[in-house]
Short mmCIF file of C-alpha atoms in Angstrom, two decimals:
data_model
loop_
_atom_site.label_atom_id
_atom_site.label_comp_id
_atom_site.label_asym_id
_atom_site.label_seq_id
_atom_site.Cartn_x
_atom_site.Cartn_y
_atom_site.Cartn_z
CA MET A 14 220.18 24.84 142.08
CA GLY A 15 218.29 23.35 139.19
CA ASP A 16 218.40 20.25 137.07
CA ILE A 17 221.07 21.00 134.51
CA ASP A 18 222.61 17.93 132.93
CA ARG A 19 225.19 17.92 130.19
CA PRO A 20 223.87 19.40 127.90
CA SER A 21 220.70 20.86 129.31
CA GLY A 22 217.53 22.48 128.18
CA PRO A 23 216.55 23.36 124.66
CA HIS A 24 219.03 24.74 122.18
CA VAL A 25 218.54 28.48 121.94
CA GLU A 26 217.93 30.21 118.63
CA GLY A 27 219.12 33.66 117.61
CA PRO A 28 222.25 35.63 116.75
CA ASP A 29 223.67 35.69 120.30
CA ALA A 30 222.87 32.09 121.20
CA ASP A 31 225.25 29.96 119.12
CA GLY A 32 225.60 26.61 120.86
CA PHE A 33 223.89 27.69 124.07
CA TYR A 34 221.44 25.65 126.11
CA ALA A 35 218.78 27.30 128.23
CA LYS A 36 218.00 26.75 131.89
CA THR A 37 215.20 28.65 133.56
CA PHE A 38 215.41 29.19 137.29
CA ASP A 39 211.93 29.61 138.69
CA GLY A 40 209.94 28.82 141.75
CA PRO A 41 210.36 29.96 145.32
CA GLY A 42 213.61 31.16 146.78
CA PHE A 43 216.42 33.36 145.60
CA ASN A 44 217.31 31.32 142.49
CA GLY A 45 213.96 32.31 140.97
CA THR A 46 215.17 35.90 140.57
CA PHE A 47 217.55 34.88 137.77
CA GLY A 48 215.06 33.62 135.20
CA ARG A 49 216.66 32.22 132.06
CA ILE A 50 220.39 31.51 132.05
CA LEU A 51 222.19 30.22 128.95
CA CYS A 52 225.17 27.89 129.09
CA ARG A 53 227.52 26.18 126.68
CA PRO A 54 230.65 24.07 126.98
CA GLU A 55 233.79 25.56 125.43
CA GLY A 56 236.14 22.66 126.07
CA GLU A 57 236.85 20.02 128.68
CA THR A 58 237.44 22.55 131.46
CA ILE A 59 235.72 25.76 130.27
CA ALA A 60 232.08 26.82 130.04
CA ARG A 61 230.37 30.09 129.17
CA VAL A 62 227.31 31.14 131.16
CA ARG A 63 225.15 34.02 129.86
CA ILE A 64 222.37 36.06 131.43
CA GLY A 65 220.27 38.93 130.17
CA THR A 66 220.57 42.32 131.79
CA GLY A 67 218.22 45.27 132.08
CA PRO A 68 217.52 48.39 134.10
CA GLU A 69 216.30 46.31 137.07
CA ARG A 70 219.88 44.99 137.40
CA ALA A 71 221.55 48.40 137.26
CA ASN A 72 222.89 50.69 139.97
CA PRO A 73 221.88 54.38 140.25
CA HIS A 74 224.60 55.25 137.68
CA GLY A 75 223.11 52.93 135.06
CA ALA A 76 225.90 50.32 135.20
CA LEU A 77 225.29 46.74 136.35
CA HIS A 78 225.00 46.60 140.15
CA GLY A 79 227.88 44.91 141.98
CA GLY A 80 225.44 42.86 144.04
CA PHE A 81 223.87 41.48 140.86
CA LEU A 82 227.33 40.63 139.48
CA LEU A 83 228.28 38.72 142.63
CA ALA A 84 224.94 36.89 142.82
CA PHE A 85 225.21 35.88 139.14
CA LEU A 86 228.80 34.75 139.75
CA ASP A 87 227.60 32.44 142.51
CA GLN A 88 225.17 30.88 140.00
CA ALA A 89 227.68 30.71 137.15
CA VAL A 90 230.40 28.87 139.10
CA PHE A 91 227.90 26.02 139.57
CA VAL A 92 226.23 26.12 136.15
CA GLY A 93 229.61 26.11 134.36
CA PRO A 94 231.00 22.87 135.85
CA ILE A 95 227.57 21.22 135.58
CA THR A 96 227.41 22.18 131.89
CA ILE A 97 230.74 20.47 131.12
CA GLY A 98 229.77 17.41 133.12
CA ARG A 99 232.16 17.90 136.04
CA LEU A 100 229.61 18.48 138.81
CA PRO A 101 226.18 17.01 139.51
CA PRO A 102 223.30 19.41 140.21
CA ASN A 103 223.25 20.45 143.88
CA GLY A 104 226.62 18.79 144.19
CA ALA A 105 228.74 21.51 145.84
CA VAL A 106 228.85 24.56 148.08
CA THR A 107 230.85 27.76 147.67
CA LEU A 108 233.88 28.02 149.97
CA ASN A 109 235.26 31.34 148.75
CA PHE A 110 235.47 33.99 146.05
CA ALA A 111 238.16 36.51 145.26
CA THR A 112 236.72 39.11 142.90
CA GLN A 113 237.96 42.22 141.19
CA PHE A 114 235.60 44.68 139.54
CA VAL A 115 237.61 45.75 136.50
CA GLY A 116 235.13 47.68 134.38
CA PRO A 117 231.52 48.87 134.33
CA GLY A 118 228.90 46.47 133.06
CA ARG A 119 226.25 47.74 130.67
CA ALA A 120 222.61 47.07 131.52
CA ASP A 121 221.52 46.84 127.87
CA ILE A 122 223.51 43.83 126.58
CA PRO A 123 223.93 40.22 127.80
CA LEU A 124 226.58 39.40 130.38
CA ASP A 125 228.84 36.36 129.98
CA CYS A 126 230.74 34.56 132.72
CA VAL A 127 233.59 32.36 131.56
CA VAL A 128 234.21 29.55 134.06
CA GLU A 129 237.46 27.59 133.92
CA ILE A 130 238.26 24.61 136.12
CA VAL A 131 241.91 25.11 137.07
CA SER A 132 242.24 22.06 139.30
CA GLU A 133 240.08 19.38 140.86
CA THR A 134 240.65 17.14 143.83
CA GLY A 135 238.39 14.52 145.37
CA LYS A 136 236.46 17.19 147.28
CA LEU A 137 237.40 20.56 145.75
CA LEU A 138 237.02 22.46 142.49
CA PHE A 139 239.34 25.43 141.92
CA LEU A 140 237.93 27.89 139.39
CA ARG A 141 238.90 31.14 137.73
CA GLY A 142 237.50 33.31 135.02
CA GLN A 143 235.93 36.59 134.18
CA MET A 144 232.66 38.25 133.33
CA GLU A 145 232.64 40.08 130.05
CA GLN A 146 230.45 41.95 127.63
CA GLU A 147 231.36 42.11 123.95
CA GLY A 148 234.89 40.98 124.85
CA ARG A 149 235.41 43.70 127.50
CA PRO A 150 236.14 42.50 131.05
CA VAL A 151 233.72 43.52 133.79
CA LEU A 152 234.83 41.29 136.68
CA SER A 153 237.60 38.75 137.22
CA TYR A 154 237.47 36.07 139.90
CA GLN A 155 238.85 32.97 141.55
CA ALA A 156 236.56 30.58 143.42
CA THR A 157 236.69 27.33 145.35
CA LEU A 158 233.79 24.89 145.58
CA ARG A 159 233.52 21.93 147.93
CA LYS A 160 231.88 18.93 146.32
CA LEU A 161 229.20 17.27 148.40
CA GLY A 162 228.88 13.56 148.93
CA PRO A 163 225.63 11.67 148.41
CA PRO A 164 222.75 12.72 150.65
CA ARG A 165 222.68 10.99 154.02
CA GLY A 166 219.61 8.93 154.63
#
């Protein structure tokens, strides 16, 4: 997944980066396709995770591709809890998602995923939130993660 700690990476400069930290996903495997992801805590149970968009992430109609949205969601539901210090890196697996595509995403502005921890048990994290651009919803979701124990040796 990466090595995000709370907080992680360098502070990001610029008009759209207030309070964000950067994490670059690189190397072999699928995670390397994401490049730089920004993250910032917005409270004890909420984090905002941001990614750049572009024509390579669009569908034939020019809107953000649903497959890209779901793949980014699977990254964001880990990066969010890690950012607010509620999950160690590589510390969980996805059990399920319930998603609703509620509006088209634009491929020319950053995409934010708001991640809220609704409840936490010894082994589970229950999350909800939405993806948005300039305050407009693109996707809403609920997710469950199963926390992993220490590696077996």
